[in-house]
mmCIF file of C-alpha atoms in Angstrom:
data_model
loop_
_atom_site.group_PDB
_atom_site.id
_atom_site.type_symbol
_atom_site.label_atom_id
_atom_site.label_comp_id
_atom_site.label_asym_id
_atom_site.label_seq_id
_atom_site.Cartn_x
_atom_site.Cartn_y
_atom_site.Cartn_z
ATOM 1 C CA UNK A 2 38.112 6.952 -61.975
ATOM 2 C CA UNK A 3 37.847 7.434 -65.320
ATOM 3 C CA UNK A 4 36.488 5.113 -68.047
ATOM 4 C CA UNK A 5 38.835 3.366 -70.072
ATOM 5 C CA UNK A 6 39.914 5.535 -73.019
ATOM 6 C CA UNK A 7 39.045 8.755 -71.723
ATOM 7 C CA UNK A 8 41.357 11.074 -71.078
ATOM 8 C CA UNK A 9 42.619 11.736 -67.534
ATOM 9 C CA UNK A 10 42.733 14.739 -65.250
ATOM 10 C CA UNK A 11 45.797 15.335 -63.354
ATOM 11 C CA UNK A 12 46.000 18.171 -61.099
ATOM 12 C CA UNK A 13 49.641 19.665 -60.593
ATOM 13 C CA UNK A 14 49.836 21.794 -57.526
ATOM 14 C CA UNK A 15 52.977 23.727 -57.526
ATOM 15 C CA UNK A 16 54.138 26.975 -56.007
ATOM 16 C CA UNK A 17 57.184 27.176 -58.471
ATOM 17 C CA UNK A 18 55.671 28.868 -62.348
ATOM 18 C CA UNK A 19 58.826 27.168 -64.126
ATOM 19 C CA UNK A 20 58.635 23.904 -62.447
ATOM 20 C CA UNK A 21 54.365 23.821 -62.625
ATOM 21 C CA UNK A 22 54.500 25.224 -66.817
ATOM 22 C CA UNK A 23 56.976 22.297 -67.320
ATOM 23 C CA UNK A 24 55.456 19.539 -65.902
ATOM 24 C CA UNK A 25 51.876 20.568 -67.307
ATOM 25 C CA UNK A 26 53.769 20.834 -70.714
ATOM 26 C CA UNK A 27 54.797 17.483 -70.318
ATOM 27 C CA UNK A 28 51.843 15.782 -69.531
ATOM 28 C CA UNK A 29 49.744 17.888 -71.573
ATOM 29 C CA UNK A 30 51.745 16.220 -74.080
ATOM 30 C CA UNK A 31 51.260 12.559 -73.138
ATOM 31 C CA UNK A 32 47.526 12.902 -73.560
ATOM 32 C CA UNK A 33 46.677 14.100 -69.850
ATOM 33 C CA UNK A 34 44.229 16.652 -69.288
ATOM 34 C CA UNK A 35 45.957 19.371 -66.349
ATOM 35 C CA UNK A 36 44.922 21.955 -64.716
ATOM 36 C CA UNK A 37 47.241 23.448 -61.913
ATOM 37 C CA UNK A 38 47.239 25.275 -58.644
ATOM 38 C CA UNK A 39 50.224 27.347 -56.764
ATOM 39 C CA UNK A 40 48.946 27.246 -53.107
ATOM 40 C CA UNK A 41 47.060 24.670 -50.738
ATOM 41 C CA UNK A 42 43.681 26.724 -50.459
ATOM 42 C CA UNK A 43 43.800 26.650 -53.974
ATOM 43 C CA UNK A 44 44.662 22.925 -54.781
ATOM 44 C CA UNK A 45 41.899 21.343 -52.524
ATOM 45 C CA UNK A 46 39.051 23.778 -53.873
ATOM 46 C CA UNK A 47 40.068 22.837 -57.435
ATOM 47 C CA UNK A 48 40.148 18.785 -56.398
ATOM 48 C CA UNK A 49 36.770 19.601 -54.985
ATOM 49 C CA UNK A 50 35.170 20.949 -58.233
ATOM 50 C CA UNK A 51 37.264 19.172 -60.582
ATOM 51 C CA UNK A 52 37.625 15.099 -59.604
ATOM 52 C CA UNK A 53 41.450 14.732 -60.861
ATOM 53 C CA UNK A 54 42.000 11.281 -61.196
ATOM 54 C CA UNK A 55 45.262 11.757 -60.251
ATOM 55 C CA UNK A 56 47.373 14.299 -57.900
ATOM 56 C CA UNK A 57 51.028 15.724 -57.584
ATOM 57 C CA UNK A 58 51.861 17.486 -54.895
ATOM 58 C CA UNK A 59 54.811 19.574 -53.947
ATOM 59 C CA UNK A 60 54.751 18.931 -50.242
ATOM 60 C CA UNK A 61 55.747 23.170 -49.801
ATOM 61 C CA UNK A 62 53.031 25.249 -50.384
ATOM 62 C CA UNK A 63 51.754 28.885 -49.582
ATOM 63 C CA UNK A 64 48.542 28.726 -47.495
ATOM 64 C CA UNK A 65 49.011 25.442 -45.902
ATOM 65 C CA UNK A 66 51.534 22.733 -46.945
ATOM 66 C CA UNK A 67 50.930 19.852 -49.162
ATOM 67 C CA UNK A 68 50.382 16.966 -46.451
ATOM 68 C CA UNK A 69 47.255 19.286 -45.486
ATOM 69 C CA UNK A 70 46.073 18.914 -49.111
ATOM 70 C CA UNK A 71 46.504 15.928 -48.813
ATOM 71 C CA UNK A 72 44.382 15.359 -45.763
ATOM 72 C CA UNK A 73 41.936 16.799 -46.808
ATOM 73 C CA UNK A 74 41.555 15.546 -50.465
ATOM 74 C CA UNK A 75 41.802 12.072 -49.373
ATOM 75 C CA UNK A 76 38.823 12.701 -47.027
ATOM 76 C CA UNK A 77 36.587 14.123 -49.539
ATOM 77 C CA UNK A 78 37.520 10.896 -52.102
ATOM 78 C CA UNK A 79 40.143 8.092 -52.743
ATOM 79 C CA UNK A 80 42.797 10.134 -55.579
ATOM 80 C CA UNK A 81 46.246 8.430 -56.405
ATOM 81 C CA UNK A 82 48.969 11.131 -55.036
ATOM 82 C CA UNK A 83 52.504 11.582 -56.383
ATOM 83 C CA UNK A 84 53.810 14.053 -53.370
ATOM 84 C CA UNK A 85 57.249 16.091 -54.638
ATOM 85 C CA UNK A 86 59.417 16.959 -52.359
ATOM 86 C CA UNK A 87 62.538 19.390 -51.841
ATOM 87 C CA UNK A 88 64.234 17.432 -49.499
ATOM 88 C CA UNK A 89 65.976 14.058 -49.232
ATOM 89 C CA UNK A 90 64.435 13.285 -46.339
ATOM 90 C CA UNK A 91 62.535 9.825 -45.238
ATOM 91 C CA UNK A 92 61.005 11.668 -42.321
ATOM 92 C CA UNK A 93 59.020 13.752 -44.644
ATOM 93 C CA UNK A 94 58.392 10.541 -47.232
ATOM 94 C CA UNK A 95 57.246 8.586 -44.236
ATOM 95 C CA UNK A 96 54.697 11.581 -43.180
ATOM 96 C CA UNK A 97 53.293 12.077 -46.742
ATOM 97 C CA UNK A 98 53.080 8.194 -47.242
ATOM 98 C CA UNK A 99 51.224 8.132 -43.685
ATOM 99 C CA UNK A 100 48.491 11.002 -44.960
ATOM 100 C CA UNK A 101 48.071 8.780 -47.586
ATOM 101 C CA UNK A 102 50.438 9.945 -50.423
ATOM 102 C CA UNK A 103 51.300 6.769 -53.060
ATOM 103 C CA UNK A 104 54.404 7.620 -54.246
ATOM 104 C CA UNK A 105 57.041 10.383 -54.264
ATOM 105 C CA UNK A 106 59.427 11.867 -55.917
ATOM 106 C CA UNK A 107 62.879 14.177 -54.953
ATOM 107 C CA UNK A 108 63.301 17.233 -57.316
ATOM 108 C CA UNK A 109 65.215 17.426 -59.442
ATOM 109 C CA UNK A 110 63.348 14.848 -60.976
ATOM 110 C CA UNK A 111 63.300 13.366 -64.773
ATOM 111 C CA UNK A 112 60.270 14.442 -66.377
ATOM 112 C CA UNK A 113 59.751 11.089 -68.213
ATOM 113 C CA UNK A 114 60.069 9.309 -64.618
ATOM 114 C CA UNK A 115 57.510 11.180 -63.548
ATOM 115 C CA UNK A 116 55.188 10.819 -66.554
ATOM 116 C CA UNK A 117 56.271 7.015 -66.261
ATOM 117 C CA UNK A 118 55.458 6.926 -62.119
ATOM 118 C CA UNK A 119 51.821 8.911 -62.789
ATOM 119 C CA UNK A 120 50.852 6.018 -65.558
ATOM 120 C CA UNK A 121 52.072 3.043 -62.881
ATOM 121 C CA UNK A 122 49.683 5.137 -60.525
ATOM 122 C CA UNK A 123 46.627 4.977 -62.474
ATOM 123 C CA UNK A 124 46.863 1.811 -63.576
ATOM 124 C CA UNK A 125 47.180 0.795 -59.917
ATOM 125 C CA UNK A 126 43.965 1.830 -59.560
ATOM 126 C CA UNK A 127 42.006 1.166 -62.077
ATOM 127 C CA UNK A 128 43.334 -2.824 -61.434
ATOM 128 C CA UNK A 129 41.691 -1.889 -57.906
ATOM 129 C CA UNK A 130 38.648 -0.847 -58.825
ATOM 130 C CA UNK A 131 38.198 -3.863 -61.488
ATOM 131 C CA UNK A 132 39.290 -6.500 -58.548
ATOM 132 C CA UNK A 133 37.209 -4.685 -56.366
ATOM 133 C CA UNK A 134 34.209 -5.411 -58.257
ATOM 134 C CA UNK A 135 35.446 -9.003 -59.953
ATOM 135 C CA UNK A 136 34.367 -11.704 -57.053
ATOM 136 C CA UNK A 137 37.137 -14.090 -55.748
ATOM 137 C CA UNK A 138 36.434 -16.379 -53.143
ATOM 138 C CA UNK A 139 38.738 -16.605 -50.093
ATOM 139 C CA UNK A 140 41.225 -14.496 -48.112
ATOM 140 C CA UNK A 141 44.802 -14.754 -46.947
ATOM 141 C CA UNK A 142 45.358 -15.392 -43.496
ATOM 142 C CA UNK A 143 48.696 -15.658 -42.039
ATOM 143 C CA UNK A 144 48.225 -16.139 -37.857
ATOM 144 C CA UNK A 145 46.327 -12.949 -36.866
ATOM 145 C CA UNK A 146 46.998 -11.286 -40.500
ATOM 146 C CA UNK A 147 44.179 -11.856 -42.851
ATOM 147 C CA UNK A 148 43.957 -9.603 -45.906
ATOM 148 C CA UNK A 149 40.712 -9.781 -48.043
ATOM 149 C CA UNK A 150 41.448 -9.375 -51.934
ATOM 150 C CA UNK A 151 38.061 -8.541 -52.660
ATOM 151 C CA UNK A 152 37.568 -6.166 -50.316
ATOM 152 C CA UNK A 153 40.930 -4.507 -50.204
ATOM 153 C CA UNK A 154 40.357 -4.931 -46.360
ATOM 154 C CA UNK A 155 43.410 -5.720 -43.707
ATOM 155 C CA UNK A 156 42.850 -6.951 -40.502
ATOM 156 C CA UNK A 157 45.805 -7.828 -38.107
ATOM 157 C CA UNK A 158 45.560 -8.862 -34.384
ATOM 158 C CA UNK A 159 41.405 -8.072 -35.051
ATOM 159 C CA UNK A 160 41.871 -4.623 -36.203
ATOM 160 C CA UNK A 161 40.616 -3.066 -39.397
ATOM 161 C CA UNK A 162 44.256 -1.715 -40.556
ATOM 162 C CA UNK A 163 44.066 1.131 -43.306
ATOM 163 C CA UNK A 164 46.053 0.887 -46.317
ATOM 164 C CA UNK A 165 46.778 3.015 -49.182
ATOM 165 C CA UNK A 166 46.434 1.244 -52.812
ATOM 166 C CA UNK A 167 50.390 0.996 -52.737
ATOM 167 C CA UNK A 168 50.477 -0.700 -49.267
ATOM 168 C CA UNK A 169 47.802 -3.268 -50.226
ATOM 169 C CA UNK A 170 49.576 -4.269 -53.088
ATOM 170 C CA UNK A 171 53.048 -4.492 -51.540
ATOM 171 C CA UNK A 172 51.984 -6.887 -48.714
ATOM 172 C CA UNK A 173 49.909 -8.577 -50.961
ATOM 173 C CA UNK A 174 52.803 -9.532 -52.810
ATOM 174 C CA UNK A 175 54.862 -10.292 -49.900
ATOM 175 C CA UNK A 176 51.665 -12.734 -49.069
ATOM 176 C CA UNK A 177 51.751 -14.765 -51.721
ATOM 177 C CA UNK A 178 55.333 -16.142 -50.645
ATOM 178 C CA UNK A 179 55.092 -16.011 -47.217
ATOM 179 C CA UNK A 180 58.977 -16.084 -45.710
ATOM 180 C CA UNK A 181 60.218 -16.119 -49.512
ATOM 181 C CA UNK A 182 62.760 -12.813 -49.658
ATOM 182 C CA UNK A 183 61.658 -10.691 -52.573
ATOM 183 C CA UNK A 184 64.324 -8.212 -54.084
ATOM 184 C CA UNK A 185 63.759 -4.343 -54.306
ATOM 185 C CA UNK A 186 64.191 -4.732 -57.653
ATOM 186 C CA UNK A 187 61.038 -7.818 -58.140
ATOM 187 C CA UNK A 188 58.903 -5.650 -55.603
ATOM 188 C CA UNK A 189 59.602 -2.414 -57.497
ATOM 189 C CA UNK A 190 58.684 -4.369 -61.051
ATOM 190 C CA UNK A 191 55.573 -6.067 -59.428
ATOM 191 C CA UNK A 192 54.133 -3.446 -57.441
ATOM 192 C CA UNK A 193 55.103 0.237 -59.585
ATOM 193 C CA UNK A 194 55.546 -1.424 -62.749
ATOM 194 C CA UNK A 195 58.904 -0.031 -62.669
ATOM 195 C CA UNK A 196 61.985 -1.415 -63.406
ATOM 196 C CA UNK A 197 64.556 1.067 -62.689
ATOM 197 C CA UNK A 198 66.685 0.685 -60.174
ATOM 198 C CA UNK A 199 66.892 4.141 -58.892
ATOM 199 C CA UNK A 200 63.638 3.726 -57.449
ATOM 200 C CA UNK A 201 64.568 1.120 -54.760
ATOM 201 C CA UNK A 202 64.448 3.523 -52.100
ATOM 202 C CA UNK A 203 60.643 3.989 -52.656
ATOM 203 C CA UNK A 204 60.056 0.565 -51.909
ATOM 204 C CA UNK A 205 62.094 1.209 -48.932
ATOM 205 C CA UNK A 206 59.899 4.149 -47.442
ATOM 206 C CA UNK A 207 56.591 2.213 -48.348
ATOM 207 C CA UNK A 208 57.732 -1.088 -46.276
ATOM 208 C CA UNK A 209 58.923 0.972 -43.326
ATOM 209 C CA UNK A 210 55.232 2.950 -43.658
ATOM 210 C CA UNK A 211 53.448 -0.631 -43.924
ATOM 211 C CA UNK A 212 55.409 -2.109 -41.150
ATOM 212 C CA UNK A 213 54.120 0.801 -38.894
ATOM 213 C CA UNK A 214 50.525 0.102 -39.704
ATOM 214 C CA UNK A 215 50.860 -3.587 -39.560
ATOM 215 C CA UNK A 216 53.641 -4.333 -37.042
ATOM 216 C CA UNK A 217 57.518 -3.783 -37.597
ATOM 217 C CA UNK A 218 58.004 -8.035 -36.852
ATOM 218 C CA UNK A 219 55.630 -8.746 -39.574
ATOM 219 C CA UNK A 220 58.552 -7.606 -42.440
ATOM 220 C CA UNK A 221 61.887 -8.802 -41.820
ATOM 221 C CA UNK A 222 64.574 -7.295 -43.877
ATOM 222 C CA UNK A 223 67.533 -9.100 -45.421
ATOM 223 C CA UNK A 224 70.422 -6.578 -45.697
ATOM 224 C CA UNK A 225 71.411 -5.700 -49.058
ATOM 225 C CA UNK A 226 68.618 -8.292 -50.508
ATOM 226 C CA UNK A 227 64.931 -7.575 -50.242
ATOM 227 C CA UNK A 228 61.598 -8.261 -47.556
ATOM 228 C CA UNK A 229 60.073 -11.178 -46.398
ATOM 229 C CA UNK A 230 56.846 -11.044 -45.177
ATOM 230 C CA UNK A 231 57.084 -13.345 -41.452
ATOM 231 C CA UNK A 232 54.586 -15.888 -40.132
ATOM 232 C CA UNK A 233 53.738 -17.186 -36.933
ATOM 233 C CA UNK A 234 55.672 -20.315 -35.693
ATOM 234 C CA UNK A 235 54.878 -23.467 -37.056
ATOM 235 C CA UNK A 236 52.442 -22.030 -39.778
ATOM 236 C CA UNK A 237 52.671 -24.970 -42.125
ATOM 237 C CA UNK A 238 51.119 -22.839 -45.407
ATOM 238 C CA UNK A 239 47.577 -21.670 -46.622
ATOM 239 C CA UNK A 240 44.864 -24.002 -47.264
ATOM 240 C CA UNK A 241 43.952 -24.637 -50.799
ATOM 241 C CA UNK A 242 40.978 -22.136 -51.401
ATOM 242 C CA UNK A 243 43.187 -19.266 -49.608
ATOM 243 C CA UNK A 244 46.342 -20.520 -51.645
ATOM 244 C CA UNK A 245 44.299 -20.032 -55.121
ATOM 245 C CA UNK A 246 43.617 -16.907 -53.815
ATOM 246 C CA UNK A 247 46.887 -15.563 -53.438
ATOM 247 C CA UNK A 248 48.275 -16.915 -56.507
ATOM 248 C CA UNK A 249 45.113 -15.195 -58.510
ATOM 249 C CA UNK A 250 46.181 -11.808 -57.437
#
């Protein structure tokens, strides 16, 4: 990541000239250093040479599609991705969350949602990579679910479950009120950093990604109200060290 105060590199990948000009414009604009790319050959040679701090992605792309680039920038190193897509469709959000895309966004998009969803992103992660390297003692453990803050590690039924930056931060606020139903609208503000409503459905599409990784029991859903995250029967609440824990987060 970069250092606080420098400027940040964003790399646009975009098959469209009008849509890829405009949004470099725009960031270019905010501060954001941008370079671009119009095919998927293209986009993962430039994240290669170039370290972006952060990606966005059309998820159609000449060469190979945007869920490749994806792939195979994720396997190279950990980059916050903002995937665009064409289509309304949670099939699609669900794949691009699953290759480890962080957020997304339909077009036509607002241009100052997007600049507003790419800051939530990188703040995400730099409040990571400081927690990541501030020691806190303890772990939550809910029956077979234990999630270590320090870390950033989730183990459920004694296997190592892999989460994106989003997911770890949207169970871990489910975990600290285990069984307590949390709105869309408090998850979206405590997790993006983003209080508009019209984003609810993202928080949609990330729990039904989490509860594939984790198990679909694990999150149950209160109809026209928010997630709880379950625990085992007769769990009677964290012990003290582990509550601390969660509440520190």
């Amino acid at each position: 990541m970069t250092t606080p105060g420098a400027q940040r590199r964003v790399l646009v990948v975009e098959d469209d000239p009008t849509i890829v000009e405009a949004i470099a414009a725009r960031l270019r604009a905010e501060g954001f250093l941008v370079q671009t790319a119009a095919d998927g050959p293209a986009a993962v040679e430039t994240a290669t040479a170039w370290h972006p701090d952060l990606l966005i992605l059309d998820v159609m792309l000449p060469g190979f599609d945007g869920l490749e680039v994806c792939r195979r920038v994720q396997a190279q190193r950990p980059v916050p991705v903002l995937m665009l897509t064409a289509r309304d469709d949670e099939t699609d959000m669900l794949v691009g969350l699953g290759v480890g895309a962080d957020d997304y966004m339909t077009k036509p998009f607002s241009m100052r949602e997007l600049v507003a969803r790419s800051h939530v992103l990188l703040r995400r992660i730099e409040r990571a990579a400081v927690a990541a390297t501030t020691p806190r003692p303890g772990s939550v453990r809910l029956g077979d679910l234990e999630i270590d803050r320090t870390q950033r590690r989730v183990r459920a039924a004694g296997k190592d479950i892999h989460l994106t930056p989003t997911e770890f931060d949207l169970l871990m606020c489910l975990a600290r009120s285990p069984r307590a139903v949390l709105t869309r609208e408090q998850l979206l503000a405590e997790v993006w950093d983003w209080a508009d409503a019209s984003g609810t459905r993202t928080v949609d599409s990330h729990v039904k990604a989490l509860r594939r990784k984790i198990g679909a029991e694990r999150i149950r859903t209160v109809h026209g109200v928010g997630y709880a995250l379950e625990t085992p029967p007769g769990f009677a609440g964290e012990t003290p060290a582990r509550t601390q824990a969660a509440n520190e987060v």
